[in-house]
Short mmCIF file of N, CA and C in Angstrom, two decimals:
data_model
loop_
_atom_site.label_atom_id
_atom_site.label_comp_id
_atom_site.label_asym_id
_atom_site.label_seq_id
_atom_site.Cartn_x
_atom_site.Cartn_y
_atom_site.Cartn_z
N MET A 1 0.82 -1.17 0.00
CA MET A 1 0.00 0.00 0.00
C MET A 1 0.88 1.26 0.00
N SER A 2 1.95 1.20 0.80
CA SER A 2 2.84 2.37 0.85
C SER A 2 3.54 2.57 -0.48
N ILE A 3 3.85 1.49 -1.16
CA ILE A 3 4.51 1.60 -2.46
C ILE A 3 3.57 2.26 -3.48
N ILE A 4 2.31 1.86 -3.46
CA ILE A 4 1.34 2.45 -4.38
C ILE A 4 1.17 3.94 -4.12
N SER A 5 1.05 4.31 -2.84
CA SER A 5 0.90 5.74 -2.53
C SER A 5 2.15 6.52 -2.91
N LEU A 6 3.31 5.91 -2.75
CA LEU A 6 4.55 6.57 -3.15
C LEU A 6 4.61 6.77 -4.66
N ILE A 7 4.20 5.78 -5.42
CA ILE A 7 4.19 5.89 -6.89
C ILE A 7 3.21 6.96 -7.33
N VAL A 8 2.03 7.01 -6.70
CA VAL A 8 1.05 8.04 -7.05
C VAL A 8 1.61 9.43 -6.74
N GLY A 9 2.23 9.59 -5.59
CA GLY A 9 2.84 10.88 -5.24
C GLY A 9 3.94 11.28 -6.21
N LEU A 10 4.79 10.30 -6.55
CA LEU A 10 5.88 10.57 -7.50
C LEU A 10 5.33 10.96 -8.86
N ALA A 11 4.30 10.26 -9.30
CA ALA A 11 3.70 10.57 -10.60
C ALA A 11 3.05 11.95 -10.59
N SER A 12 2.41 12.29 -9.49
CA SER A 12 1.76 13.61 -9.43
C SER A 12 2.79 14.74 -9.41
N VAL A 13 3.89 14.55 -8.70
CA VAL A 13 4.95 15.57 -8.70
C VAL A 13 5.57 15.66 -10.08
N GLY A 14 5.85 14.52 -10.68
CA GLY A 14 6.43 14.52 -12.03
C GLY A 14 5.50 15.17 -13.03
N LEU A 15 4.21 14.88 -12.92
CA LEU A 15 3.24 15.48 -13.83
C LEU A 15 3.15 17.00 -13.64
N SER A 16 3.16 17.42 -12.39
CA SER A 16 3.08 18.87 -12.13
C SER A 16 4.31 19.58 -12.65
N ILE A 17 5.49 18.96 -12.51
CA ILE A 17 6.72 19.56 -13.04
C ILE A 17 6.67 19.61 -14.56
N TYR A 18 6.17 18.54 -15.15
CA TYR A 18 6.10 18.51 -16.61
C TYR A 18 5.12 19.55 -17.15
N LEU A 19 3.96 19.67 -16.48
CA LEU A 19 2.95 20.61 -16.96
C LEU A 19 3.35 22.06 -16.74
N SER A 20 4.00 22.33 -15.64
CA SER A 20 4.39 23.72 -15.37
C SER A 20 5.63 24.11 -16.17
N ASN A 21 6.44 23.16 -16.48
CA ASN A 21 7.63 23.30 -17.30
C ASN A 21 8.52 24.49 -16.92
N PRO A 22 8.67 24.76 -15.63
CA PRO A 22 9.60 25.83 -15.27
C PRO A 22 11.02 25.28 -15.20
N ASN A 23 11.95 26.13 -15.27
CA ASN A 23 13.35 25.73 -15.20
C ASN A 23 13.90 25.94 -13.80
N SER A 24 13.08 25.67 -12.83
CA SER A 24 13.47 25.91 -11.45
C SER A 24 14.19 24.69 -10.88
N ASN A 25 15.19 24.97 -10.07
CA ASN A 25 15.91 23.88 -9.41
C ASN A 25 15.09 23.25 -8.29
N ALA A 26 14.11 23.99 -7.78
CA ALA A 26 13.27 23.46 -6.69
C ALA A 26 12.43 22.29 -7.19
N ASN A 27 11.98 22.37 -8.41
CA ASN A 27 11.20 21.25 -8.96
C ASN A 27 12.06 20.01 -9.14
N VAL A 28 13.27 20.20 -9.57
CA VAL A 28 14.19 19.07 -9.74
C VAL A 28 14.52 18.46 -8.37
N VAL A 29 14.73 19.31 -7.36
CA VAL A 29 15.01 18.82 -6.00
C VAL A 29 13.80 18.06 -5.46
N SER A 30 12.61 18.58 -5.71
CA SER A 30 11.40 17.92 -5.25
C SER A 30 11.25 16.55 -5.90
N LEU A 31 11.48 16.50 -7.19
CA LEU A 31 11.37 15.23 -7.90
C LEU A 31 12.43 14.25 -7.43
N SER A 32 13.64 14.71 -7.21
CA SER A 32 14.71 13.81 -6.74
C SER A 32 14.42 13.33 -5.31
N GLY A 33 13.78 14.16 -4.49
CA GLY A 33 13.38 13.72 -3.14
C GLY A 33 12.35 12.61 -3.21
N TRP A 34 11.37 12.78 -4.11
CA TRP A 34 10.37 11.72 -4.28
C TRP A 34 11.02 10.45 -4.81
N LEU A 35 11.97 10.57 -5.71
CA LEU A 35 12.67 9.38 -6.22
C LEU A 35 13.47 8.70 -5.11
N ALA A 36 14.13 9.48 -4.29
CA ALA A 36 14.90 8.89 -3.19
C ALA A 36 13.98 8.20 -2.19
N SER A 37 12.85 8.83 -1.88
CA SER A 37 11.93 8.17 -0.94
C SER A 37 11.32 6.92 -1.55
N ALA A 38 11.12 6.92 -2.88
CA ALA A 38 10.60 5.71 -3.55
C ALA A 38 11.60 4.57 -3.45
N VAL A 39 12.88 4.87 -3.67
CA VAL A 39 13.92 3.84 -3.58
C VAL A 39 14.02 3.31 -2.15
N ILE A 40 13.98 4.20 -1.18
CA ILE A 40 14.07 3.78 0.23
C ILE A 40 12.85 2.93 0.61
N THR A 41 11.65 3.36 0.19
CA THR A 41 10.44 2.61 0.52
C THR A 41 10.47 1.23 -0.12
N ILE A 42 10.86 1.14 -1.36
CA ILE A 42 10.91 -0.16 -2.04
C ILE A 42 11.95 -1.05 -1.38
N THR A 43 13.10 -0.50 -1.04
CA THR A 43 14.15 -1.28 -0.37
C THR A 43 13.67 -1.80 0.99
N LEU A 44 13.05 -0.93 1.77
CA LEU A 44 12.54 -1.36 3.08
C LEU A 44 11.43 -2.39 2.95
N SER A 45 10.54 -2.21 1.96
CA SER A 45 9.45 -3.16 1.77
C SER A 45 9.98 -4.53 1.37
N VAL A 46 10.92 -4.55 0.44
CA VAL A 46 11.49 -5.83 0.00
C VAL A 46 12.21 -6.52 1.15
N SER A 47 12.99 -5.77 1.92
CA SER A 47 13.70 -6.38 3.05
C SER A 47 12.71 -6.87 4.12
N ALA A 48 11.60 -6.14 4.31
CA ALA A 48 10.59 -6.59 5.27
C ALA A 48 9.93 -7.88 4.79
N PHE A 49 9.61 -7.96 3.50
CA PHE A 49 9.01 -9.19 2.97
C PHE A 49 9.97 -10.37 3.08
N ILE A 50 11.26 -10.13 2.82
CA ILE A 50 12.26 -11.20 2.95
C ILE A 50 12.36 -11.65 4.41
N SER A 51 12.36 -10.69 5.33
CA SER A 51 12.44 -11.04 6.76
C SER A 51 11.21 -11.82 7.20
N ILE A 52 10.05 -11.40 6.74
CA ILE A 52 8.82 -12.12 7.10
C ILE A 52 8.85 -13.54 6.54
N GLN A 53 9.33 -13.69 5.31
CA GLN A 53 9.42 -15.02 4.72
C GLN A 53 10.38 -15.91 5.51
N ARG A 54 11.51 -15.37 5.93
CA ARG A 54 12.46 -16.15 6.74
C ARG A 54 11.85 -16.55 8.08
N LEU A 55 11.13 -15.61 8.70
CA LEU A 55 10.48 -15.93 9.97
C LEU A 55 9.44 -17.03 9.79
N GLN A 56 8.69 -16.98 8.70
CA GLN A 56 7.70 -18.02 8.45
C GLN A 56 8.37 -19.37 8.23
N GLN A 57 9.48 -19.39 7.48
CA GLN A 57 10.19 -20.64 7.25
C GLN A 57 10.76 -21.19 8.56
N ASN A 58 11.34 -20.31 9.38
CA ASN A 58 11.88 -20.75 10.66
C ASN A 58 10.78 -21.26 11.58
N SER A 59 9.65 -20.56 11.60
CA SER A 59 8.57 -20.99 12.48
C SER A 59 7.97 -22.29 11.99
N SER A 60 7.85 -22.47 10.66
CA SER A 60 7.29 -23.72 10.16
C SER A 60 8.24 -24.88 10.43
N SER A 61 9.56 -24.65 10.31
CA SER A 61 10.50 -25.73 10.61
C SER A 61 10.52 -26.02 12.11
N THR A 62 10.36 -24.97 12.93
CA THR A 62 10.30 -25.18 14.38
C THR A 62 9.04 -25.95 14.75
N ILE A 63 7.93 -25.57 14.15
CA ILE A 63 6.67 -26.28 14.42
C ILE A 63 6.78 -27.73 13.98
N GLU A 64 7.38 -27.97 12.83
CA GLU A 64 7.54 -29.33 12.32
C GLU A 64 8.43 -30.16 13.26
N SER A 65 9.52 -29.56 13.74
CA SER A 65 10.39 -30.30 14.65
C SER A 65 9.69 -30.57 15.98
N LEU A 66 8.90 -29.61 16.46
CA LEU A 66 8.13 -29.84 17.69
C LEU A 66 7.08 -30.93 17.49
N ARG A 67 6.43 -30.93 16.33
CA ARG A 67 5.45 -31.96 16.03
C ARG A 67 6.11 -33.34 16.00
N ASN A 68 7.30 -33.42 15.38
CA ASN A 68 8.03 -34.69 15.35
C ASN A 68 8.42 -35.14 16.76
N GLU A 69 8.81 -34.19 17.59
CA GLU A 69 9.18 -34.51 18.98
C GLU A 69 7.98 -35.04 19.76
N VAL A 70 6.81 -34.43 19.54
CA VAL A 70 5.59 -34.88 20.22
C VAL A 70 5.23 -36.29 19.77
N VAL A 71 5.33 -36.55 18.47
CA VAL A 71 5.03 -37.90 17.95
C VAL A 71 6.01 -38.91 18.51
N ARG A 72 7.28 -38.54 18.59
CA ARG A 72 8.30 -39.44 19.13
C ARG A 72 8.02 -39.73 20.62
N ALA A 73 7.65 -38.70 21.37
CA ALA A 73 7.34 -38.89 22.80
C ALA A 73 6.10 -39.76 22.97
N LYS A 74 5.12 -39.58 22.11
CA LYS A 74 3.90 -40.40 22.19
C LYS A 74 4.23 -41.85 21.88
N ASP A 75 5.07 -42.09 20.87
CA ASP A 75 5.47 -43.45 20.55
C ASP A 75 6.24 -44.08 21.70
N ASP A 76 7.12 -43.31 22.33
CA ASP A 76 7.86 -43.83 23.49
C ASP A 76 6.91 -44.15 24.64
N SER A 77 5.92 -43.31 24.84
CA SER A 77 4.95 -43.54 25.91
C SER A 77 4.16 -44.82 25.66
N ILE A 78 3.74 -45.02 24.41
CA ILE A 78 3.00 -46.24 24.07
C ILE A 78 3.89 -47.47 24.24
N LYS A 79 5.17 -47.34 23.86
CA LYS A 79 6.11 -48.46 24.01
C LYS A 79 6.28 -48.81 25.49
N HIS A 80 6.45 -47.79 26.34
CA HIS A 80 6.61 -48.04 27.77
C HIS A 80 5.34 -48.64 28.37
N GLN A 81 4.19 -48.18 27.90
CA GLN A 81 2.93 -48.73 28.40
C GLN A 81 2.80 -50.20 28.00
N ASN A 82 3.17 -50.53 26.76
CA ASN A 82 3.11 -51.92 26.32
C ASN A 82 4.11 -52.78 27.10
N ASP A 83 5.29 -52.23 27.38
CA ASP A 83 6.27 -52.96 28.19
C ASP A 83 5.73 -53.21 29.60
N PHE A 84 5.06 -52.22 30.16
CA PHE A 84 4.48 -52.37 31.49
C PHE A 84 3.41 -53.45 31.51
N ILE A 85 2.55 -53.46 30.50
CA ILE A 85 1.50 -54.49 30.42
C ILE A 85 2.13 -55.86 30.26
N SER A 86 3.18 -55.96 29.46
CA SER A 86 3.87 -57.24 29.27
C SER A 86 4.50 -57.71 30.58
N GLN A 87 5.09 -56.79 31.34
CA GLN A 87 5.67 -57.16 32.63
C GLN A 87 4.59 -57.61 33.62
N GLN A 88 3.43 -56.94 33.59
CA GLN A 88 2.34 -57.38 34.47
C GLN A 88 1.89 -58.79 34.11
N ASN A 89 1.77 -59.07 32.81
CA ASN A 89 1.38 -60.42 32.39
C ASN A 89 2.42 -61.45 32.81
N ASP A 90 3.71 -61.09 32.70
CA ASP A 90 4.77 -62.01 33.13
C ASP A 90 4.68 -62.26 34.64
N LEU A 91 4.40 -61.21 35.41
CA LEU A 91 4.29 -61.38 36.86
C LEU A 91 3.12 -62.29 37.23
N VAL A 92 2.01 -62.16 36.53
CA VAL A 92 0.87 -63.04 36.79
C VAL A 92 1.23 -64.48 36.45
N SER A 93 1.94 -64.67 35.34
CA SER A 93 2.37 -66.02 34.97
C SER A 93 3.32 -66.60 36.02
N TYR A 94 4.27 -65.79 36.49
CA TYR A 94 5.21 -66.25 37.50
C TYR A 94 4.49 -66.59 38.81
N ARG A 95 3.49 -65.79 39.17
CA ARG A 95 2.72 -66.07 40.39
C ARG A 95 1.97 -67.40 40.26
N ASN A 96 1.38 -67.64 39.08
CA ASN A 96 0.67 -68.90 38.87
C ASN A 96 1.63 -70.08 38.89
N ILE A 97 2.80 -69.91 38.30
CA ILE A 97 3.79 -70.99 38.32
C ILE A 97 4.26 -71.23 39.75
N SER A 98 4.48 -70.14 40.49
CA SER A 98 4.91 -70.27 41.88
C SER A 98 3.86 -70.99 42.71
N ALA A 99 2.60 -70.64 42.50
CA ALA A 99 1.52 -71.31 43.26
C ALA A 99 1.46 -72.79 42.89
N ALA A 100 1.63 -73.10 41.63
CA ALA A 100 1.59 -74.51 41.20
C ALA A 100 2.77 -75.29 41.77
N LEU A 101 3.95 -74.69 41.77
CA LEU A 101 5.13 -75.37 42.32
C LEU A 101 5.02 -75.55 43.83
N SER A 102 4.53 -74.52 44.52
CA SER A 102 4.42 -74.67 45.97
C SER A 102 3.34 -75.68 46.33
N SER A 103 2.31 -75.83 45.50
CA SER A 103 1.31 -76.85 45.80
C SER A 103 1.86 -78.24 45.56
N MET A 104 2.82 -78.36 44.64
CA MET A 104 3.44 -79.67 44.43
C MET A 104 4.38 -80.01 45.59
N ILE A 105 5.03 -79.00 46.14
CA ILE A 105 5.94 -79.23 47.27
C ILE A 105 5.15 -79.48 48.54
N ASN A 106 4.13 -78.70 48.79
CA ASN A 106 3.31 -78.84 49.99
C ASN A 106 1.84 -78.86 49.57
N PRO A 107 1.28 -80.04 49.28
CA PRO A 107 -0.08 -80.11 48.77
C PRO A 107 -1.16 -80.00 49.86
N GLU A 108 -0.77 -79.92 51.14
CA GLU A 108 -1.76 -79.90 52.22
C GLU A 108 -2.74 -78.73 52.13
N PRO A 109 -2.31 -77.49 51.87
CA PRO A 109 -3.29 -76.39 51.79
C PRO A 109 -4.31 -76.62 50.67
N ILE A 110 -3.86 -77.18 49.57
CA ILE A 110 -4.81 -77.44 48.48
C ILE A 110 -5.78 -78.54 48.88
N LYS A 111 -5.26 -79.57 49.54
CA LYS A 111 -6.15 -80.66 49.99
C LYS A 111 -7.18 -80.14 50.98
N GLU A 112 -6.74 -79.27 51.89
CA GLU A 112 -7.68 -78.69 52.87
C GLU A 112 -8.74 -77.84 52.18
N ALA A 113 -8.30 -77.05 51.20
CA ALA A 113 -9.26 -76.21 50.47
C ALA A 113 -10.26 -77.07 49.73
N ILE A 114 -9.80 -78.14 49.12
CA ILE A 114 -10.71 -79.04 48.39
C ILE A 114 -11.68 -79.70 49.36
N ARG A 115 -11.18 -80.16 50.50
CA ARG A 115 -12.05 -80.81 51.48
C ARG A 115 -13.11 -79.86 52.02
N SER A 116 -12.69 -78.63 52.33
CA SER A 116 -13.66 -77.68 52.87
C SER A 116 -14.71 -77.31 51.83
N LYS A 117 -14.31 -77.15 50.59
CA LYS A 117 -15.27 -76.84 49.53
C LYS A 117 -16.19 -78.02 49.29
N LEU A 118 -15.65 -79.21 49.36
CA LEU A 118 -16.48 -80.41 49.14
C LEU A 118 -17.48 -80.57 50.27
N SER A 119 -17.05 -80.36 51.52
CA SER A 119 -17.99 -80.50 52.65
C SER A 119 -19.05 -79.41 52.60
N ALA A 120 -18.66 -78.20 52.21
CA ALA A 120 -19.65 -77.13 52.09
C ALA A 120 -20.65 -77.45 50.99
N HIS A 121 -20.18 -78.02 49.92
CA HIS A 121 -21.07 -78.39 48.82
C HIS A 121 -22.01 -79.52 49.24
N MET A 122 -21.48 -80.45 49.98
CA MET A 122 -22.31 -81.58 50.44
C MET A 122 -23.36 -81.09 51.43
N ASP A 123 -22.97 -80.17 52.31
CA ASP A 123 -23.93 -79.60 53.26
C ASP A 123 -25.04 -78.86 52.52
N ASN A 124 -24.71 -78.13 51.48
CA ASN A 124 -25.70 -77.41 50.69
C ASN A 124 -26.62 -78.41 49.96
N THR A 125 -26.05 -79.48 49.47
CA THR A 125 -26.85 -80.47 48.77
C THR A 125 -27.82 -81.15 49.72
N ASN A 126 -27.35 -81.48 50.94
CA ASN A 126 -28.22 -82.10 51.94
C ASN A 126 -29.34 -81.16 52.38
N ASP A 127 -29.02 -79.86 52.48
CA ASP A 127 -30.05 -78.89 52.86
C ASP A 127 -31.13 -78.82 51.80
N HIS A 128 -30.77 -78.90 50.54
CA HIS A 128 -31.76 -78.81 49.45
C HIS A 128 -32.60 -80.07 49.40
N LYS A 129 -32.05 -81.22 49.75
CA LYS A 129 -32.82 -82.47 49.74
C LYS A 129 -33.85 -82.47 50.87
N ASP A 130 -33.51 -81.87 52.02
CA ASP A 130 -34.42 -81.86 53.16
C ASP A 130 -35.63 -80.99 52.88
N GLU A 131 -35.49 -80.03 52.08
CA GLU A 131 -36.61 -79.11 51.82
C GLU A 131 -37.53 -79.76 50.90
#
């Protein structure tokens, strides 16, 4: 927008100098001032656009690297969660193996449990027959 307004101003000054056609040095100085401000404005605008483009590229690469980091952390979290579940399953298996081995070494608790369950079942069966 500033470039367009500068071009319009430069054109209007140039047109006024051309139409008045005086041989004054003030008109030449005025026109050269507008030309200098046009060059400065265009230079600043181009450098601003280049800077904005670099900032956008840097921010997009930063965002992309952060996105990759988040995905990597999520994958690590899922891996650790799966490892934890696997370890829990292994512990349950080890507990079952331990219980089976200890019952083979000392079968008395299992025999007592079976006897008590059998007597309780028989008592329940006898109660149902009496009714």
